[in-house]
Amino acid sequence: MSSPRPDSATGGEFTSDEMMTVAAARSLRDEAVCFVGIGLPSTAANLARRTHAPGLVLIYESGTLGAEPERLPLSIGDGVLAETADSVVGVPEIFNYWLQPGRVDVGFLGGAQVDRYGNINTTVIGDDYHDPKVRLPGAGGAPEIATSCGEVLIVMRHNPKAFVSAVDFVTSVGHGRDGRAREQLGLPGKGPVRVITDLGVLEPEPATGELILSRVAPEVGVEEVRAATGWPLRTADEVGMQEPPTERELTILRELKATVGNGESS
Amino acid sequence: MARILQLDTAVAELVDDGDTVALEGFTHLIPVAAGHEIIRQRTRNLTLVRMTPDVIYDQLIGAGCADKLVFSWGGNPGVGSLHRFRDAVQHSWPVPLEIEEHSHAGMANRYVAGASGLPFAVLRGYAGTDLPNHTDTISTVRCPFTGEELAAVAALSPDVGIVHAQRADRAGNVQLWGITGVQKETVLASARSLVTVEEVVDELPEQPGAMVLPTWAVTAVAEVPGGAHPSYAQGYYERDNGYYQDWDAIGRDRERFREWLDTEIHGAERSAR
């Protein structure tokens, strides 16, 4: 179901990455407490704060509570976060006092691989942990963000290498290897409620925990998303189309991105 | 009482072959100059501990100083991979590197246990992940009051903890502020500690939000202006993002890395301070 891009609504062109960032920003409700990583999540959270969610509270794992950076931070330890935060605390405190007891509403995660149940791998590619094909950075804050935040948003670029049937290593649990792990493990948070990609949005089917396609990006067809997904992707009864970015969203996003000195690679 | 030493003397006295050494600083105040001095002294068989082994650990690993790494996130922040780390894990170059892998929450709590003089720490962590299958310092413990099963992680008690701070006074009291990561826990968890500082001053000025590590909790202080570069020291200088980006190309290639090692570390003059 390919749809023409409604240029009249945006006043111009936009990239699929911009659509993804705007969709991620729109997923953040005003006054939510959000655990933010650097790169796309940080861009999206700062965009949300400048548009519909001025009361969004940003927490970075470097220990800054309520950071209000006037430019995009270059790393999670950027001085602009410490200088604008309500409080700066140590790393043990961020995880033990603020994340672990469930004070954070939304966690943003990405990774090298995500599977059909929303499990994330940022550890190794390949079957042998001790002799990996590719050694990835590892867990960072993600395992506990995945279990303790009220809900998790996953933001990743869509391709068959990244969207796999089963991840090689579960670094951060989504809905588990069988889609039912959260209940069995008694995890406090809901886990991944949405996977936002450059091609659309996947959401877990309540009965199975399996990610299914619920929305496509403008000008993207269902078959294109299926081709970019490493398992037989099922769709919601009705697949909607994402609202393109508004002119205001695009303007603010581009201004924001111009404030960061280096790229968005992570 | 902390002794004020030159950096090369402090590293020579405190860091021995085979030690477990933690250099901490969570993106801010990374003790890079101390790491370079460890490379310069050709220290070997270290177990390196650090939550976020970034460029400085890539350099230590590539130089062959370590045979084990204990960590929770190994990447070049904002840029990409650590190629020397990957080369060591994937191809055992220049020497095989054993790894002990945790999450940030696990590592932070391991330092807390070490600083607290406890054998382990408790957290709600690692649930549903594959990490406990590969890391034997992750286990479980049952709460004696509620019966709940929780994650347990072994304490970290390094032989040497090294951090960087903004300043110290001549008695060796250390003052640091901004993003403080696990620096305090690292110093308190370690048998010996070295704090490199931007400057040694006659009297520590009032600094809102600053933490002070008292001289009697620190083994040695070395004055190393710019000692956190290319990371930053709040109130002194900004992060050098270009260095992190340039490192990608140097670290990617063994020959370019060797050249860097020869010219920037072994060929460079020993740190005057």
Coordinates of C-alpha atoms in Angstrom, one line a residue:
Chain A
M1 CA 0.0 0.0 0.0
S2 CA 2.1 2.8 -1.3
S3 CA 0.8 6.3 -0.8
P4 CA 2.0 9.5 -2.3
R5 CA 3.9 11.8 0.0
P6 CA 1.6 14.7 0.9
D7 CA 4.0 17.5 0.3
S8 CA 1.4 20.1 0.9
A9 CA 1.4 19.1 4.6
T10 CA 5.2 19.5 5.0
G11 CA 6.0 22.2 2.5
G12 CA 8.9 20.1 1.2
E13 CA 10.9 17.0 1.1
F14 CA 12.1 15.0 4.1
T15 CA 14.3 12.0 4.5
S16 CA 13.3 8.6 6.0
D17 CA 15.6 9.3 8.9
E18 CA 13.8 12.5 9.6
M19 CA 10.4 10.7 9.5
M20 CA 11.8 8.1 12.0
T21 CA 13.1 10.8 14.3
V22 CA 9.8 12.7 14.2
A23 CA 7.8 9.5 14.8
A24 CA 10.0 8.7 17.8
A25 CA 9.6 12.3 19.2
R26 CA 5.8 12.0 18.8
S27 CA 5.8 8.8 20.9
L28 CA 6.9 10.8 23.9
R29 CA 4.1 12.4 25.9
D30 CA 4.5 15.6 27.7
E31 CA 5.8 15.4 31.3
A32 CA 7.0 11.8 30.9
V33 CA 10.3 10.9 32.4
C34 CA 12.6 9.6 29.6
F35 CA 15.9 7.7 29.8
V36 CA 17.8 8.9 26.8
G37 CA 20.8 7.6 25.0
I38 CA 23.0 9.5 22.6
G39 CA 22.2 9.7 18.9
L40 CA 18.7 9.3 17.5
P41 CA 17.0 8.9 20.9
S42 CA 18.6 12.1 22.2
T43 CA 17.6 14.0 19.0
A44 CA 14.0 12.7 19.2
A45 CA 13.7 13.6 22.9
N46 CA 15.1 17.1 22.4
L47 CA 12.7 17.6 19.4
A48 CA 9.7 16.5 21.5
R49 CA 10.7 19.0 24.3
R50 CA 10.7 21.8 21.7
T51 CA 7.4 20.8 20.1
H52 CA 4.5 19.0 21.9
A53 CA 6.2 17.9 25.1
P54 CA 7.9 20.9 26.8
G55 CA 7.6 19.2 30.2
L56 CA 9.5 16.0 29.1
V57 CA 12.1 15.1 31.7
L58 CA 15.4 13.9 30.2
I59 CA 17.6 11.5 32.2
Y60 CA 21.0 10.5 30.7
E61 CA 22.9 7.5 32.2
S62 CA 25.9 9.7 32.8
G63 CA 24.0 10.9 35.9
T64 CA 22.1 14.0 34.7
L65 CA 18.5 14.4 35.9
G66 CA 16.3 16.9 34.1
A67 CA 18.9 18.0 31.6
E68 CA 17.7 20.9 29.3
P69 CA 20.5 21.1 26.7
E70 CA 20.2 24.2 24.4
R71 CA 22.1 22.2 21.8
L72 CA 22.4 18.5 21.1
P73 CA 24.9 16.9 23.3
L74 CA 27.9 15.2 21.7
S75 CA 28.1 12.4 24.1
I76 CA 26.1 11.3 27.2
G77 CA 28.8 12.9 29.2
D78 CA 28.7 16.3 27.4
G79 CA 29.2 19.2 29.7
V80 CA 26.0 20.9 28.4
L81 CA 24.0 18.1 30.1
A82 CA 25.6 18.6 33.5
E83 CA 25.4 22.4 33.2
T84 CA 21.7 22.4 32.5
A85 CA 20.5 19.5 34.7
D86 CA 18.4 19.9 37.8
S87 CA 20.9 17.6 39.5
V88 CA 23.9 15.6 38.6
V89 CA 24.3 12.3 40.4
G90 CA 26.7 9.4 40.3
V91 CA 26.2 6.4 38.1
P92 CA 25.3 4.0 40.9
E93 CA 22.6 6.4 42.0
I94 CA 21.1 6.8 38.4
F95 CA 20.6 3.0 38.1
N96 CA 19.7 2.2 41.7
Y97 CA 17.6 5.1 42.9
W98 CA 16.1 6.4 39.7
L99 CA 15.8 3.6 37.2
Q100 CA 15.5 0.4 39.2
P101 CA 12.4 1.3 41.3
G102 CA 10.4 2.3 38.2
R103 CA 10.6 6.1 38.3
V104 CA 11.3 6.3 34.6
D105 CA 8.4 6.1 32.2
V106 CA 10.1 5.6 28.9
G107 CA 13.4 4.1 27.8
F108 CA 14.7 4.4 24.3
L109 CA 16.8 1.6 22.9
G110 CA 18.5 0.6 19.6
G111 CA 20.9 -2.1 18.7
A112 CA 22.6 -4.2 16.0
Q113 CA 19.9 -6.8 15.9
V114 CA 16.2 -6.9 17.1
D115 CA 14.1 -10.0 16.7
R116 CA 10.5 -10.8 16.2
Y117 CA 9.8 -10.6 20.0
G118 CA 11.6 -7.3 20.5
N119 CA 14.8 -8.8 22.0
I120 CA 17.9 -6.7 21.4
N121 CA 21.5 -7.8 20.7
T122 CA 24.3 -5.3 21.1
T123 CA 26.9 -8.0 22.2
V124 CA 28.1 -10.4 19.5
I125 CA 27.1 -11.4 15.9
G126 CA 27.6 -15.1 15.4
D127 CA 26.8 -18.3 17.4
D128 CA 30.0 -18.5 19.4
Y129 CA 30.3 -15.9 22.1
H130 CA 34.0 -16.7 22.5
D131 CA 34.7 -16.5 18.8
P132 CA 32.3 -14.0 17.4
K133 CA 32.0 -12.9 13.8
V134 CA 31.6 -9.4 15.0
R135 CA 32.3 -8.1 18.5
L136 CA 29.8 -5.3 19.3
P137 CA 30.1 -2.7 22.2
G138 CA 28.1 -4.7 24.7
A139 CA 25.2 -4.0 27.1
G140 CA 25.8 -0.5 28.6
G141 CA 22.7 0.6 30.5
A142 CA 20.3 -1.3 28.2
P143 CA 19.5 -4.5 30.0
E144 CA 18.1 -2.7 33.1
I145 CA 16.5 0.1 30.9
A146 CA 14.7 -2.8 29.1
T147 CA 13.4 -4.3 32.3
S148 CA 12.7 -1.3 34.6
C149 CA 11.3 1.5 32.4
G150 CA 7.5 1.7 32.2
E151 CA 7.8 1.1 28.5
V152 CA 10.5 0.8 25.9
L153 CA 10.7 2.4 22.5
I154 CA 13.1 0.8 20.0
V155 CA 14.4 3.0 17.2
M156 CA 16.4 1.3 14.4
R157 CA 17.0 1.4 10.7
H158 CA 15.1 -1.4 9.0
N159 CA 17.0 -4.1 7.1
P160 CA 17.1 -7.9 7.1
K161 CA 20.5 -8.1 8.9
A162 CA 19.1 -6.0 11.8
F163 CA 15.6 -7.4 11.9
V164 CA 16.2 -11.1 12.5
S165 CA 14.0 -14.0 13.4
A166 CA 16.0 -14.6 16.6
V167 CA 18.9 -12.5 17.9
D168 CA 22.3 -14.2 18.3
F169 CA 22.5 -13.0 21.9
V170 CA 19.9 -11.5 24.2
T171 CA 21.6 -8.4 25.6
S172 CA 18.3 -6.7 26.5
V173 CA 15.1 -8.6 26.9
G174 CA 12.0 -7.6 24.9
H175 CA 9.3 -10.2 25.2
G176 CA 11.7 -13.1 25.4
R177 CA 12.6 -16.0 23.2
D178 CA 9.0 -17.2 23.2
G179 CA 7.2 -13.9 23.5
R180 CA 6.1 -14.6 27.0
A181 CA 9.2 -13.9 29.1
R182 CA 8.1 -10.7 30.9
E183 CA 5.2 -12.5 32.6
Q184 CA 7.4 -15.5 33.6
L185 CA 10.2 -13.3 34.9
G186 CA 7.9 -10.9 36.6
L187 CA 9.5 -7.9 35.0
P188 CA 8.1 -4.6 36.2
G189 CA 7.9 -2.7 32.8
K190 CA 5.8 -3.4 29.7
G191 CA 8.9 -3.9 27.6
P192 CA 9.0 -2.8 23.9
V193 CA 5.6 -1.2 23.0
R194 CA 6.8 0.1 19.6
V195 CA 9.6 -0.3 17.2
I196 CA 10.1 2.8 15.1
T197 CA 12.1 2.4 11.9
D198 CA 12.8 4.3 8.7
L199 CA 10.1 2.2 7.0
G200 CA 7.3 2.3 9.6
V201 CA 6.2 1.1 13.0
L202 CA 6.0 -2.4 14.4
E203 CA 4.1 -3.2 17.6
P204 CA 3.8 -6.4 19.7
E205 CA 0.7 -8.4 19.2
P206 CA -0.8 -8.7 22.7
A207 CA -1.6 -12.4 22.4
T208 CA 1.8 -13.5 21.2
G209 CA 4.3 -10.8 21.9
E210 CA 5.4 -10.9 18.2
L211 CA 6.1 -7.7 16.4
I212 CA 3.6 -7.0 13.6
L213 CA 3.5 -4.1 11.2
S214 CA 1.0 -1.4 12.3
R215 CA 2.0 1.6 10.2
V216 CA 4.2 2.4 7.2
A217 CA 6.1 5.5 6.5
P218 CA 4.9 7.8 3.6
E219 CA 5.6 6.2 0.2
V220 CA 6.6 2.9 1.7
G221 CA 4.7 -0.3 0.9
V222 CA 4.0 -3.3 3.1
E223 CA 6.0 -5.5 0.8
E224 CA 9.0 -3.3 1.1
V225 CA 8.9 -3.6 4.8
R226 CA 8.5 -7.4 4.6
A227 CA 11.5 -7.6 2.3
A228 CA 13.5 -5.7 4.9
T229 CA 12.4 -8.0 7.8
G230 CA 14.1 -11.3 8.5
W231 CA 11.0 -13.2 9.6
P232 CA 7.6 -13.6 7.9
L233 CA 6.2 -10.3 9.0
R234 CA 2.5 -10.2 9.7
T235 CA 0.5 -7.0 9.7
A236 CA -2.2 -5.5 11.8
D237 CA -5.8 -5.8 10.4
E238 CA -5.4 -2.3 9.1
V239 CA -2.0 -0.9 8.4
G240 CA -2.0 2.9 8.8
M241 CA 0.3 5.5 7.3
Q242 CA 2.4 7.7 9.4
E243 CA 1.6 11.4 9.4
P244 CA 4.5 13.1 7.5
P245 CA 6.6 15.6 9.5
T246 CA 5.0 19.0 9.8
E247 CA 6.9 22.0 8.6
R248 CA 7.4 23.1 12.2
E249 CA 8.8 19.7 13.2
L250 CA 11.2 19.6 10.3
T251 CA 12.4 23.2 10.9
I252 CA 13.1 22.5 14.6
L253 CA 14.7 19.1 13.9
R254 CA 17.1 20.6 11.3
E255 CA 18.0 23.5 13.6
L256 CA 18.7 21.0 16.3
K257 CA 20.9 18.8 14.2
A258 CA 22.9 21.8 13.0
T259 CA 23.8 22.4 16.7
V260 CA 25.7 19.1 17.0
G261 CA 29.3 19.1 16.0
N262 CA 29.6 15.5 15.0
G263 CA 27.4 12.9 13.4
E264 CA 24.7 10.6 14.6
S265 CA 26.6 7.4 14.3
S266 CA 26.7 5.3 17.4
Chain B
M1 CA 48.0 10.9 53.5
A2 CA 48.3 11.1 49.7
R3 CA 51.8 11.8 48.3
I4 CA 52.1 14.3 45.5
L5 CA 54.2 12.6 42.9
Q6 CA 55.3 13.0 39.2
L7 CA 53.1 11.0 37.0
D8 CA 55.8 8.6 35.8
T9 CA 56.9 8.0 39.3
A10 CA 53.4 7.4 40.5
V11 CA 52.6 4.9 37.8
A12 CA 55.9 3.1 38.3
E13 CA 55.3 2.8 42.0
L14 CA 51.6 1.9 41.9
V15 CA 51.0 -0.2 38.8
D16 CA 52.8 -3.6 38.5
D17 CA 52.6 -6.2 35.8
G18 CA 49.6 -8.5 36.4
D19 CA 47.7 -6.0 38.5
T20 CA 44.0 -5.4 38.2
V21 CA 43.7 -1.7 37.3
A22 CA 40.6 0.5 37.0
L23 CA 40.8 3.8 35.1
E24 CA 37.4 5.4 35.5
G25 CA 35.7 8.6 34.4
F26 CA 32.3 8.4 32.7
T27 CA 32.9 10.3 29.5
H28 CA 34.1 13.2 31.6
L29 CA 37.5 13.4 33.4
I30 CA 39.0 10.2 31.8
P31 CA 42.5 9.7 33.1
V32 CA 44.0 9.5 29.6
A33 CA 47.5 10.7 30.5
A34 CA 47.8 8.1 33.2
G35 CA 46.8 5.4 30.7
H36 CA 49.5 6.7 28.2
E37 CA 52.1 6.5 31.0
I38 CA 51.1 2.8 31.6
I39 CA 51.7 2.1 27.9
R40 CA 55.0 4.0 28.0
Q41 CA 56.2 1.9 30.9
R42 CA 55.4 -1.2 28.9
T43 CA 53.3 -2.7 31.7
R44 CA 52.0 -6.2 30.9
N45 CA 49.3 -8.8 31.8
L46 CA 47.0 -6.2 33.3
T47 CA 43.4 -6.9 34.0
L48 CA 41.8 -3.7 32.9
V49 CA 38.5 -2.7 34.5
R50 CA 36.3 0.1 33.2
M51 CA 32.6 0.6 32.6
T52 CA 33.1 2.2 29.2
P53 CA 36.4 1.1 27.7
D54 CA 36.8 3.8 25.1
V55 CA 39.7 5.2 23.2
I56 CA 42.2 5.0 26.1
Y57 CA 41.5 1.3 26.6
D58 CA 41.6 0.7 22.9
Q59 CA 45.1 2.1 23.1
L60 CA 46.1 0.1 26.1
I61 CA 44.7 -3.1 24.6
G62 CA 46.4 -2.5 21.2
A63 CA 49.7 -1.9 22.9
G64 CA 49.5 -5.3 24.5
C65 CA 49.2 -4.1 28.1
A66 CA 46.2 -6.3 29.0
D67 CA 45.2 -9.9 28.9
K68 CA 41.8 -9.4 30.4
L69 CA 39.1 -6.7 30.2
V70 CA 36.2 -6.2 32.6
F71 CA 33.6 -3.9 31.2
S72 CA 30.0 -3.0 30.3
W73 CA 30.2 -1.0 27.1
G74 CA 33.1 -0.9 24.7
G75 CA 32.7 1.6 21.9
N76 CA 34.0 4.9 20.6
P77 CA 31.2 7.2 21.8
G78 CA 29.5 9.0 19.0
V79 CA 31.8 7.5 16.4
G80 CA 31.6 3.7 16.3
S81 CA 33.6 0.7 17.2
L82 CA 36.9 0.3 19.1
H83 CA 39.0 -1.5 16.4
R84 CA 41.9 -2.6 18.7
F85 CA 39.4 -4.1 21.2
R86 CA 37.6 -5.9 18.3
D87 CA 40.9 -7.1 16.8
A88 CA 42.0 -8.5 20.2
V89 CA 38.7 -10.3 20.8
Q90 CA 38.2 -11.5 17.3
H91 CA 41.8 -12.2 16.3
S92 CA 43.9 -12.3 19.5
W93 CA 46.0 -9.3 18.3
P94 CA 48.5 -8.4 19.7
V95 CA 47.7 -10.9 22.5
P96 CA 44.5 -12.8 23.4
L97 CA 42.1 -10.8 25.5
E98 CA 39.8 -12.5 28.0
I99 CA 36.6 -10.6 28.7
E100 CA 34.3 -10.4 31.7
E101 CA 31.2 -8.6 30.6
H102 CA 28.4 -6.8 32.6
S103 CA 25.8 -4.2 32.3
H104 CA 26.4 -0.6 33.5
A105 CA 24.1 -1.2 36.5
G106 CA 26.0 -4.4 37.4
M107 CA 29.4 -2.7 37.1
A108 CA 28.3 0.3 39.1
N109 CA 27.0 -2.0 41.9
R110 CA 30.2 -4.0 41.8
Y111 CA 32.2 -0.8 42.6
V112 CA 29.7 0.1 45.3
A113 CA 30.2 -3.3 46.9
G114 CA 34.0 -2.9 46.7
A115 CA 33.9 0.6 48.2
S116 CA 31.5 -0.7 50.9
G117 CA 33.8 -3.6 51.9
L118 CA 31.2 -6.2 50.9
P119 CA 31.8 -9.3 48.9
F120 CA 28.9 -8.7 46.5
A121 CA 26.0 -6.4 45.6
V122 CA 22.4 -7.0 44.9
L123 CA 20.3 -5.6 42.1
R124 CA 17.3 -6.2 39.9
G125 CA 19.3 -6.8 36.8
Y126 CA 20.2 -9.1 33.9
A127 CA 16.8 -10.7 33.9
G128 CA 16.1 -12.5 30.6
T129 CA 19.5 -11.8 29.2
D130 CA 22.2 -14.2 28.0
L131 CA 24.9 -12.4 30.0
P132 CA 24.8 -14.6 33.1
N133 CA 25.5 -17.6 30.9
H134 CA 28.9 -16.2 30.0
T135 CA 30.0 -14.2 33.1
D136 CA 30.7 -16.0 36.3
T137 CA 30.6 -12.9 38.4
I138 CA 26.9 -12.7 37.9
S139 CA 24.7 -15.0 40.0
T140 CA 21.5 -14.8 42.0
V141 CA 20.6 -14.5 45.7
R142 CA 17.3 -15.0 47.5
C143 CA 16.1 -12.2 49.7
P144 CA 15.9 -13.6 53.3
F145 CA 12.9 -11.4 54.0
T146 CA 10.7 -11.7 51.0
G147 CA 12.0 -14.8 49.2
E148 CA 12.5 -12.8 46.0
E149 CA 15.3 -13.9 43.7
L150 CA 17.6 -11.1 42.7
A151 CA 20.8 -10.7 40.7
A152 CA 24.0 -10.8 42.7
V153 CA 27.3 -9.5 41.3
A154 CA 30.8 -10.0 42.8
A155 CA 32.5 -6.9 44.3
L156 CA 35.2 -5.1 42.3
S157 CA 38.3 -4.5 44.4
P158 CA 41.1 -3.5 42.0
D159 CA 44.7 -3.4 43.0
V160 CA 44.9 0.2 41.6
G161 CA 42.1 2.7 40.9
I162 CA 43.0 5.7 38.8
V163 CA 40.8 8.8 38.2
H164 CA 41.3 12.3 37.0
A165 CA 39.9 15.4 38.9
Q166 CA 39.9 19.1 38.6
R167 CA 42.2 20.0 41.4
A168 CA 43.9 19.0 44.7
D169 CA 45.5 21.0 47.5
R170 CA 49.1 20.5 48.5
A171 CA 48.0 18.2 51.3
G172 CA 46.5 15.9 48.6
N173 CA 42.8 16.5 49.2
V174 CA 41.0 16.1 45.9
Q175 CA 38.1 18.2 44.6
L176 CA 36.0 17.1 41.6
W177 CA 32.7 18.1 40.1
G178 CA 30.4 17.8 37.1
I179 CA 29.6 14.3 35.9
T180 CA 31.3 12.1 38.6
G181 CA 30.5 8.6 37.3
V182 CA 32.0 6.0 39.6
Q183 CA 35.1 7.9 40.4
K184 CA 34.6 8.0 44.2
E185 CA 33.6 4.3 44.3
T186 CA 36.7 3.4 42.2
V187 CA 39.1 5.1 44.6
L188 CA 37.4 3.7 47.7
A189 CA 37.2 0.1 46.2
S190 CA 40.8 -0.1 45.2
A191 CA 43.8 -1.1 47.4
R192 CA 45.9 1.8 46.0
S193 CA 44.7 4.9 44.2
L194 CA 46.2 7.6 41.9
V195 CA 44.3 10.8 41.2
T196 CA 45.7 13.0 38.4
V197 CA 44.5 16.6 38.6
E198 CA 44.5 19.7 36.4
E199 CA 46.2 21.7 39.1
V200 CA 47.5 21.6 42.6
V201 CA 46.5 24.7 44.5
D202 CA 47.3 26.2 47.9
E203 CA 43.7 26.1 49.0
L204 CA 40.6 24.4 47.4
P205 CA 38.1 27.2 46.6
E206 CA 34.4 26.7 47.3
Q207 CA 32.8 24.8 44.5
P208 CA 29.1 24.1 44.6
G209 CA 28.3 20.5 44.0
A210 CA 31.9 19.4 44.3
M211 CA 32.9 16.2 46.0
V212 CA 36.1 16.0 48.0
L213 CA 38.2 12.8 48.3
P214 CA 40.1 13.4 51.5
T215 CA 43.9 13.0 51.3
W216 CA 43.8 10.0 53.8
A217 CA 41.6 8.1 51.3
V218 CA 44.0 8.6 48.3
T219 CA 47.5 7.0 47.8
A220 CA 49.0 9.5 45.3
V221 CA 48.1 12.7 43.5
A222 CA 49.9 13.8 40.3
E223 CA 49.5 17.2 38.7
V224 CA 48.8 16.6 34.9
P225 CA 47.3 19.7 33.2
G226 CA 45.2 18.4 30.3
G227 CA 45.4 14.9 31.6
A228 CA 41.9 14.1 30.6
H229 CA 42.3 15.1 27.0
P230 CA 40.6 14.2 24.6
S231 CA 37.8 13.9 27.2
Y232 CA 37.1 17.0 29.1
A233 CA 37.4 18.6 32.5
Q234 CA 34.4 20.8 33.4
G235 CA 35.6 24.3 34.2
Y236 CA 38.9 23.7 32.4
Y237 CA 38.4 22.5 28.8
E238 CA 35.9 21.0 26.4
R239 CA 35.8 17.5 24.8
D240 CA 38.0 17.2 21.7
N241 CA 35.5 15.5 19.4
G242 CA 37.9 15.6 16.5
Y243 CA 40.3 13.3 18.3
Y244 CA 37.6 10.6 18.8
Q245 CA 36.7 10.8 15.1
D246 CA 40.4 10.7 14.0
W247 CA 41.0 7.7 16.2
D248 CA 38.6 5.6 14.1
A249 CA 41.1 5.6 11.2
I250 CA 44.2 5.1 13.3
G251 CA 42.6 2.3 15.4
R252 CA 41.3 0.5 12.4
D253 CA 44.7 -0.3 10.9
R254 CA 47.4 -2.2 12.8
E255 CA 50.3 -0.4 11.0
R256 CA 48.8 3.1 11.6
F257 CA 48.3 2.1 15.2
R258 CA 51.9 1.0 15.5
E259 CA 53.1 4.3 14.1
W260 CA 50.9 6.2 16.5
L261 CA 52.3 4.1 19.4
D262 CA 55.9 4.8 18.3
T263 CA 55.5 8.5 17.7
E264 CA 52.8 9.6 20.2
I265 CA 53.7 7.4 23.2
H266 CA 57.2 5.9 23.0
G267 CA 58.7 8.6 20.9
A268 CA 57.1 11.4 22.9
E269 CA 58.9 13.0 25.8
R270 CA 58.0 11.6 29.1
S271 CA 55.5 13.7 30.9
A272 CA 57.3 16.4 32.8
R273 CA 54.8 16.1 35.6

